[in-house]
Amino acid sequence: MSDPVSLLQELIRCPSVTPEDAGAQAVLKARLKKLGFEITDLPYGEGEDRILNFFARYGTGHPHFCFAGHTDVVPAGKSSWDNDPFSADIIDDVIYGRGACDMKGGIAAFVSAVEDFLSKKNNFTGSLSFLITGDEEGPGINGTVKVLEWMQAHNHIPDFCLVGEPTSAQTLGDVIKIGRRGSLNAVIEVEGTQGHVAYPHLADNPIHKLMTILTSLTQPVLDNGNEWFQPSSVQVTSIDVGNVVTNLIPATATARVNIRFNNLHTGTALKGWIATQCHRVAEHCKIDIAVSGEAFLTEPGKEVRALCEAIYSVNEVKPRLDTGGGTSDARFISQYCAVAEFGLVGQTMHKVNEAVSIHDLKQLSTIYLNVIDALFE
Ligand SMILES: [Zn+2]
């Protein structure tokens, strides 16, 4: 049996805080090369923004099953750790270090599973691949997005992609993510005419108009959710006037609004809806909208079913299929193929003393191996 523990320790000992790589990807590439993977280095960006990424594929046929992960980590942070965050110390069967669960542990578990799979599999006709980026925790510009464009151009888009983010909540296997909500931020600025509060007929109060707009955005029910998503939600996050006196009608009033939306909406449609609501009340208001991600969903198919069965067979946990939480690179991958996210328990991610138990790490590797076995049966 291949052992994910020593590989994880080796990865943690490379302090690959975005945008640094610190040798982490070389460790992986050496392991994959030994197995016969064909590796393409895909660095993007110039100077300080330069990011290392690579794509590795074994086999040329179908099904093509891809594992996506990031080798970069967030900084150790200002609070002090009990041990050096990049020493990968093992204490009472727990491995400590930055990236242990997010997500060098997931990567080590999958590499180890692939080593076991290929050591016993003859006449393999499918494809296994790795999409590895060093830009997930950073701006996400020179990472997965560009690697996917390259994969598309070179005929490497897989049939299914598993992202090894730490999706488990309390126990290994309790949550698989099969989609995420979209997110949109709007800044709405209403212009009025400044004046004295005692002479309102000589002024035009922008706050009153802004209140009407915000009511028209927050009162309607956008949807009631569906089987996989909770209802979309409009939240006003700030209303700013900056008025420090009591006798002035201000010239402008600004509000910020966030919408977390499910797959019944698109960012573009919501943008149009917001503009219509605003212009109905204030013809000349300024609207600035940024869509940071569209909603996506992978309807559970044979891969997600295989994942559920693999989890249950290893630790008797029945996973919940979930679409909550923040964003990950899965939002980019979903534009090319079916994608799901599954990995370790995320409770210590980004925290001081980030850690993973050897027990969980080995179980995850066995779950991944069972999934690979099932998909290439
Ligand atoms: Zn992560």
Short mmCIF file of C-alpha atoms and ligand atoms in Angstrom, two decimals:
data_model
loop_
_atom_site.label_atom_id
_atom_site.label_comp_id
_atom_site.label_asym_id
_atom_site.label_seq_id
_atom_site.Cartn_x
_atom_site.Cartn_y
_atom_site.Cartn_z
CA MET A 1 0.00 0.00 0.00
CA SER A 2 1.19 3.48 -0.85
CA ASP A 3 1.40 5.83 2.14
CA PRO A 4 0.05 9.39 1.93
CA VAL A 5 1.67 10.46 5.24
CA SER A 6 5.25 10.96 4.09
CA LEU A 7 4.08 12.68 0.89
CA LEU A 8 1.93 15.09 2.89
CA GLN A 9 4.86 15.86 5.20
CA GLU A 10 7.08 16.55 2.20
CA LEU A 11 4.46 18.92 0.75
CA ILE A 12 3.90 20.80 4.03
CA ARG A 13 7.66 21.33 4.37
CA CYS A 14 7.54 23.43 1.16
CA PRO A 15 6.25 26.82 2.46
CA SER A 16 4.18 27.50 -0.67
CA VAL A 17 2.34 30.62 0.47
CA THR A 18 0.70 32.14 -2.66
CA PRO A 19 2.34 33.06 -5.05
CA GLU A 20 5.40 31.04 -3.87
CA ASP A 21 5.73 27.40 -4.86
CA ALA A 22 8.79 26.57 -2.75
CA GLY A 23 9.30 23.23 -4.50
CA ALA A 24 5.86 21.76 -3.73
CA GLN A 25 4.89 21.04 -7.33
CA ALA A 26 8.28 19.44 -8.06
CA VAL A 27 7.62 16.93 -5.27
CA LEU A 28 4.31 15.97 -6.91
CA LYS A 29 5.65 15.90 -10.44
CA ALA A 30 8.46 13.53 -9.40
CA ARG A 31 5.90 11.10 -7.94
CA LEU A 32 3.63 11.30 -11.00
CA LYS A 33 6.49 10.99 -13.46
CA LYS A 34 7.53 7.73 -11.81
CA LEU A 35 4.02 6.41 -12.46
CA GLY A 36 4.23 7.30 -16.15
CA PHE A 37 2.16 10.50 -16.18
CA GLU A 38 2.81 12.91 -19.03
CA ILE A 39 3.36 16.29 -17.40
CA THR A 40 2.98 19.78 -18.91
CA ASP A 41 4.22 22.78 -16.94
CA LEU A 42 1.82 25.71 -17.30
CA PRO A 43 3.28 28.76 -15.56
CA TYR A 44 1.31 31.97 -16.09
CA GLY A 45 1.92 35.62 -15.20
CA GLU A 46 5.06 37.74 -15.18
CA GLY A 47 7.47 38.80 -12.47
CA GLU A 48 5.98 38.77 -8.98
CA ASP A 49 2.65 37.52 -10.32
CA ARG A 50 4.19 34.43 -11.91
CA ILE A 51 2.40 31.30 -10.75
CA LEU A 52 3.37 27.66 -11.27
CA ASN A 53 0.69 25.23 -12.44
CA PHE A 54 0.83 21.89 -14.19
CA PHE A 55 -1.38 19.34 -15.92
CA ALA A 56 -0.51 15.64 -15.78
CA ARG A 57 -2.29 12.85 -17.61
CA TYR A 58 -1.99 9.08 -17.63
CA GLY A 59 -3.62 7.33 -20.57
CA THR A 60 -5.41 8.84 -23.55
CA GLY A 61 -8.80 7.11 -23.54
CA HIS A 62 -12.15 7.55 -21.82
CA PRO A 63 -13.53 7.80 -19.27
CA HIS A 64 -11.20 10.62 -18.34
CA PHE A 65 -11.26 11.31 -14.59
CA CYS A 66 -9.43 14.43 -13.36
CA PHE A 67 -8.41 15.47 -9.86
CA ALA A 68 -8.04 19.21 -9.27
CA GLY A 69 -6.15 20.75 -6.42
CA HIS A 70 -4.01 23.64 -5.28
CA THR A 71 -0.54 23.44 -3.75
CA ASP A 72 -0.55 27.03 -2.49
CA VAL A 73 -1.51 27.81 1.10
CA VAL A 74 -2.53 30.88 3.09
CA PRO A 75 0.13 32.44 5.36
CA ALA A 76 0.68 30.96 8.83
CA GLY A 77 -0.85 34.12 10.31
CA LYS A 78 0.22 36.35 13.18
CA SER A 79 -0.93 34.19 16.10
CA SER A 80 1.71 31.73 17.19
CA TRP A 81 1.49 28.03 16.45
CA ASP A 82 2.37 25.31 18.96
CA ASN A 83 4.87 24.01 16.38
CA ASP A 84 6.57 25.37 13.28
CA PRO A 85 3.73 25.60 10.68
CA PHE A 86 6.01 24.17 7.98
CA SER A 87 7.68 21.36 9.95
CA ALA A 88 4.86 18.80 9.52
CA ASP A 89 5.36 17.38 13.02
CA ILE A 90 3.34 14.32 13.97
CA ILE A 91 1.98 14.40 17.52
CA ASP A 92 -0.36 11.64 18.72
CA ASP A 93 -1.05 10.49 15.14
CA VAL A 94 -1.99 13.99 13.96
CA ILE A 95 0.03 15.83 11.30
CA TYR A 96 0.32 19.56 11.96
CA GLY A 97 1.13 22.20 9.38
CA ARG A 98 -0.19 24.90 7.07
CA GLY A 99 -1.99 23.17 4.21
CA ALA A 100 -2.51 19.89 6.11
CA CYS A 101 -6.24 19.95 5.37
CA ASP A 102 -6.49 22.80 2.79
CA MET A 103 -5.46 21.02 0.69
CA LYS A 104 -2.13 19.27 0.57
CA GLY A 105 -3.73 16.42 2.52
CA GLY A 106 -6.31 15.86 -0.22
CA ILE A 107 -3.61 15.90 -2.88
CA ALA A 108 -1.40 13.42 -0.99
CA ALA A 109 -4.40 11.13 -0.46
CA PHE A 110 -5.29 11.14 -4.17
CA VAL A 111 -1.69 10.60 -5.39
CA SER A 112 -1.40 7.70 -2.99
CA ALA A 113 -4.70 6.25 -4.26
CA VAL A 114 -3.51 6.53 -7.87
CA GLU A 115 -0.24 4.76 -6.97
CA ASP A 116 -2.21 1.87 -5.49
CA PHE A 117 -4.64 1.77 -8.41
CA LEU A 118 -1.96 1.72 -11.12
CA SER A 119 0.16 -0.87 -9.30
CA LYS A 120 -2.63 -3.44 -9.59
CA LYS A 121 -4.34 -2.38 -12.82
CA ASN A 122 -3.26 -3.90 -16.12
CA ASN A 123 -4.85 -3.05 -19.48
CA PHE A 124 -6.06 0.38 -18.33
CA THR A 125 -7.82 2.12 -21.21
CA GLY A 126 -9.15 5.27 -19.54
CA SER A 127 -7.37 8.44 -18.40
CA LEU A 128 -6.43 9.80 -15.01
CA SER A 129 -5.23 13.37 -14.75
CA PHE A 130 -4.20 16.08 -12.31
CA LEU A 131 -4.93 19.79 -12.65
CA ILE A 132 -2.62 21.40 -10.08
CA THR A 133 -2.51 25.15 -9.49
CA GLY A 134 -0.53 27.47 -7.24
CA ASP A 135 -3.11 30.25 -7.38
CA GLU A 136 -6.25 29.20 -5.52
CA GLU A 137 -5.76 31.15 -2.31
CA GLY A 138 -4.60 34.22 -4.25
CA PRO A 139 -6.34 36.29 -6.93
CA GLY A 140 -7.10 33.17 -9.00
CA ILE A 141 -6.11 34.84 -12.26
CA ASN A 142 -3.04 32.87 -13.31
CA GLY A 143 -4.23 29.48 -12.15
CA THR A 144 -7.14 27.14 -12.89
CA VAL A 145 -8.88 29.51 -15.34
CA LYS A 146 -5.87 29.57 -17.67
CA VAL A 147 -5.02 25.90 -17.22
CA LEU A 148 -8.60 25.03 -18.28
CA GLU A 149 -8.25 27.18 -21.39
CA TRP A 150 -5.06 25.28 -22.23
CA MET A 151 -6.75 21.93 -21.53
CA GLN A 152 -9.62 22.88 -23.83
CA ALA A 153 -7.22 23.88 -26.62
CA HIS A 154 -5.31 20.58 -26.27
CA ASN A 155 -8.24 18.21 -25.95
CA HIS A 156 -7.75 17.42 -22.27
CA ILE A 157 -11.18 18.32 -20.87
CA PRO A 158 -12.16 15.40 -18.62
CA ASP A 159 -15.52 13.65 -18.35
CA PHE A 160 -15.59 14.35 -14.64
CA CYS A 161 -13.48 16.37 -12.24
CA LEU A 162 -13.14 15.89 -8.50
CA VAL A 163 -11.83 18.86 -6.52
CA GLY A 164 -10.13 17.71 -3.32
CA GLU A 165 -11.08 20.68 -1.12
CA PRO A 166 -11.81 19.91 2.54
CA THR A 167 -15.61 19.74 2.23
CA SER A 168 -16.29 17.44 5.19
CA ALA A 169 -17.84 19.36 8.10
CA GLN A 170 -17.63 17.21 11.27
CA THR A 171 -16.73 13.70 10.16
CA LEU A 172 -14.82 12.58 7.08
CA GLY A 173 -17.43 11.95 4.38
CA ASP A 174 -20.38 13.87 5.80
CA VAL A 175 -20.51 16.51 3.02
CA ILE A 176 -19.93 16.43 -0.74
CA LYS A 177 -20.34 19.71 -2.62
CA ILE A 178 -22.09 19.36 -5.95
CA GLY A 179 -22.59 23.04 -6.69
CA ARG A 180 -22.34 26.51 -5.29
CA ARG A 181 -24.47 29.60 -5.19
CA GLY A 182 -23.51 32.59 -7.31
CA SER A 183 -22.60 35.93 -5.80
CA LEU A 184 -23.13 39.50 -6.99
CA ASN A 185 -22.23 42.86 -5.45
CA ALA A 186 -23.99 46.09 -6.43
CA VAL A 187 -23.22 49.69 -5.48
CA ILE A 188 -26.15 52.02 -6.07
CA GLU A 189 -25.68 55.77 -5.88
CA VAL A 190 -28.69 58.06 -6.06
CA GLU A 191 -28.16 61.71 -6.81
CA GLY A 192 -30.51 64.38 -5.45
CA THR A 193 -30.33 68.11 -4.91
CA GLN A 194 -28.68 69.32 -1.72
CA GLY A 195 -30.64 71.81 0.38
CA HIS A 196 -31.93 73.01 3.73
CA VAL A 197 -34.29 70.59 5.53
CA ALA A 198 -36.63 73.48 6.27
CA TYR A 199 -37.05 74.13 2.53
CA PRO A 200 -37.55 70.65 1.07
CA HIS A 201 -39.39 72.06 -1.96
CA LEU A 202 -36.07 73.60 -3.02
CA ALA A 203 -34.18 70.30 -2.65
CA ASP A 204 -34.53 66.68 -3.79
CA ASN A 205 -33.79 64.11 -1.08
CA PRO A 206 -31.81 61.15 -2.53
CA ILE A 207 -32.19 59.08 0.66
CA HIS A 208 -35.94 58.77 0.18
CA LYS A 209 -35.46 57.50 -3.35
CA LEU A 210 -32.74 55.09 -2.25
CA MET A 211 -35.05 53.69 0.43
CA THR A 212 -37.75 53.05 -2.17
CA ILE A 213 -35.21 51.30 -4.40
CA LEU A 214 -33.92 49.12 -1.57
CA THR A 215 -37.45 48.15 -0.60
CA SER A 216 -38.19 47.16 -4.19
CA LEU A 217 -35.07 44.96 -4.17
CA THR A 218 -35.56 43.31 -0.79
CA GLN A 219 -39.33 42.78 -0.67
CA PRO A 220 -39.98 40.42 -3.56
CA VAL A 221 -39.26 36.72 -3.10
CA LEU A 222 -36.72 35.93 -5.81
CA ASP A 223 -37.48 32.21 -5.64
CA ASN A 224 -38.29 29.49 -3.12
CA GLY A 225 -35.16 27.46 -3.70
CA ASN A 226 -35.22 23.97 -5.19
CA GLU A 227 -34.11 20.44 -4.45
CA TRP A 228 -30.44 21.41 -4.20
CA PHE A 229 -30.40 25.10 -3.32
CA GLN A 230 -31.79 27.31 -0.61
CA PRO A 231 -33.72 30.41 -1.77
CA SER A 232 -31.72 33.27 -3.28
CA SER A 233 -31.16 36.13 -0.91
CA VAL A 234 -30.82 39.89 -1.37
CA GLN A 235 -29.00 41.62 1.50
CA VAL A 236 -28.32 45.32 1.88
CA THR A 237 -24.83 45.49 3.39
CA SER A 238 -24.41 49.24 3.77
CA ILE A 239 -26.22 52.59 3.37
CA ASP A 240 -23.95 55.61 3.31
CA VAL A 241 -24.71 59.32 3.27
CA GLY A 242 -21.92 60.77 5.37
CA ASN A 243 -24.16 63.53 6.70
CA VAL A 244 -22.82 65.00 9.98
CA VAL A 245 -25.36 67.80 10.48
CA THR A 246 -29.10 67.83 11.21
CA ASN A 247 -30.29 70.55 8.85
CA LEU A 248 -29.00 69.37 5.50
CA ILE A 249 -30.58 67.29 2.76
CA PRO A 250 -27.54 65.55 1.24
CA ALA A 251 -26.66 65.56 -2.44
CA THR A 252 -26.12 61.82 -2.80
CA ALA A 253 -26.89 58.56 -1.03
CA THR A 254 -25.16 55.24 -1.66
CA ALA A 255 -26.09 51.66 -0.80
CA ARG A 256 -24.32 48.36 -1.24
CA VAL A 257 -26.22 45.16 -1.90
CA ASN A 258 -25.11 41.54 -2.11
CA ILE A 259 -27.12 38.77 -3.75
CA ARG A 260 -26.35 35.09 -3.17
CA PHE A 261 -28.28 33.38 -5.92
CA ASN A 262 -29.10 29.82 -6.87
CA ASN A 263 -29.20 28.18 -10.29
CA LEU A 264 -32.64 29.68 -11.09
CA HIS A 265 -30.84 32.96 -11.88
CA THR A 266 -27.87 34.25 -13.83
CA GLY A 267 -25.68 37.20 -12.94
CA THR A 268 -26.66 38.97 -16.17
CA ALA A 269 -30.40 38.62 -15.56
CA LEU A 270 -30.06 39.90 -12.00
CA LYS A 271 -28.00 42.85 -13.21
CA GLY A 272 -30.83 43.80 -15.56
CA TRP A 273 -33.44 43.37 -12.80
CA ILE A 274 -31.52 45.64 -10.41
CA ALA A 275 -31.14 48.33 -13.09
CA THR A 276 -34.87 48.23 -13.86
CA GLN A 277 -35.81 48.58 -10.19
CA CYS A 278 -33.40 51.50 -9.76
CA HIS A 279 -34.38 53.43 -12.88
CA ARG A 280 -38.06 53.12 -12.09
CA VAL A 281 -37.41 55.33 -9.03
CA ALA A 282 -34.37 57.39 -9.98
CA GLU A 283 -33.71 57.80 -13.66
CA HIS A 284 -30.11 58.90 -13.32
CA CYS A 285 -28.75 56.80 -10.50
CA LYS A 286 -25.29 55.22 -10.84
CA ILE A 287 -25.17 51.44 -10.64
CA ASP A 288 -21.98 49.42 -10.42
CA ILE A 289 -22.41 45.63 -10.36
CA ALA A 290 -19.75 42.90 -10.17
CA VAL A 291 -20.68 39.21 -10.50
CA SER A 292 -17.98 37.26 -8.67
CA GLY A 293 -19.35 33.86 -9.63
CA GLU A 294 -22.34 32.22 -11.30
CA ALA A 295 -24.33 29.52 -9.58
CA PHE A 296 -23.64 25.99 -10.78
CA LEU A 297 -24.88 22.48 -10.11
CA THR A 298 -23.71 19.03 -11.12
CA GLU A 299 -26.82 16.85 -11.05
CA PRO A 300 -25.64 13.76 -9.17
CA GLY A 301 -24.68 11.11 -11.73
CA LYS A 302 -22.68 7.91 -11.57
CA GLU A 303 -19.53 9.64 -10.28
CA VAL A 304 -21.25 11.27 -7.30
CA ARG A 305 -23.06 7.98 -6.59
CA ALA A 306 -19.69 6.17 -6.69
CA LEU A 307 -18.32 8.72 -4.25
CA CYS A 308 -21.24 8.22 -1.85
CA GLU A 309 -20.82 4.45 -2.02
CA ALA A 310 -17.05 4.68 -1.52
CA ILE A 311 -17.52 6.85 1.56
CA TYR A 312 -20.13 4.54 3.05
CA SER A 313 -18.03 1.44 2.43
CA VAL A 314 -15.04 2.96 4.25
CA ASN A 315 -16.58 4.63 7.30
CA GLU A 316 -20.36 4.06 7.12
CA VAL A 317 -21.14 7.76 6.73
CA LYS A 318 -23.96 8.82 4.39
CA PRO A 319 -22.85 12.09 2.81
CA ARG A 320 -25.10 15.12 2.44
CA LEU A 321 -25.00 16.65 -1.04
CA ASP A 322 -24.55 20.33 -0.46
CA THR A 323 -24.30 23.62 -2.35
CA GLY A 324 -23.56 25.98 0.55
CA GLY A 325 -20.43 27.81 1.59
CA GLY A 326 -18.00 30.06 -0.25
CA THR A 327 -16.46 29.76 -3.68
CA SER A 328 -13.66 27.52 -4.95
CA ASP A 329 -12.04 26.73 -8.29
CA ALA A 330 -14.93 24.33 -8.96
CA ARG A 331 -16.86 27.37 -10.24
CA PHE A 332 -14.39 27.64 -13.14
CA ILE A 333 -14.25 23.89 -13.83
CA SER A 334 -18.07 23.70 -13.92
CA GLN A 335 -18.01 25.70 -17.14
CA TYR A 336 -16.24 22.79 -18.87
CA CYS A 337 -17.40 19.53 -17.27
CA ALA A 338 -19.26 17.89 -14.40
CA VAL A 339 -17.52 18.62 -11.10
CA ALA A 340 -17.89 17.73 -7.44
CA GLU A 341 -15.81 18.57 -4.40
CA PHE A 342 -14.88 16.16 -1.68
CA GLY A 343 -12.08 15.99 0.86
CA LEU A 344 -10.97 16.14 4.47
CA VAL A 345 -12.68 17.74 7.46
CA GLY A 346 -12.17 21.48 7.04
CA GLN A 347 -12.45 22.60 10.64
CA THR A 348 -8.83 23.79 11.00
CA MET A 349 -8.37 25.23 7.50
CA HIS A 350 -6.74 28.67 7.44
CA LYS A 351 -6.48 28.50 11.26
CA VAL A 352 -3.57 28.30 13.68
CA ASN A 353 -2.42 24.69 14.25
CA GLU A 354 -4.04 23.41 11.03
CA ALA A 355 -3.98 19.64 11.23
CA VAL A 356 -5.20 16.31 9.87
CA SER A 357 -5.29 12.97 11.63
CA ILE A 358 -3.38 10.13 10.00
CA HIS A 359 -6.54 8.06 10.37
CA ASP A 360 -8.60 10.51 8.26
CA LEU A 361 -5.82 10.92 5.70
CA LYS A 362 -5.58 7.16 5.14
CA GLN A 363 -9.35 6.76 5.03
CA LEU A 364 -9.62 9.53 2.46
CA SER A 365 -7.01 7.80 0.33
CA THR A 366 -8.99 4.54 0.50
CA ILE A 367 -12.21 6.39 -0.43
CA TYR A 368 -10.47 7.99 -3.44
CA LEU A 369 -9.08 4.57 -4.45
CA ASN A 370 -12.57 3.02 -4.26
CA VAL A 371 -13.95 5.81 -6.45
CA ILE A 372 -11.22 5.34 -9.06
CA ASP A 373 -11.85 1.58 -9.00
CA ALA A 374 -15.60 2.11 -9.49
CA LEU A 375 -15.19 4.59 -12.36
CA PHE A 376 -12.81 2.34 -14.29
CA GLU A 377 -14.50 -0.98 -13.58
ZN ZN B 1 -8.43 25.15 -0.58
#
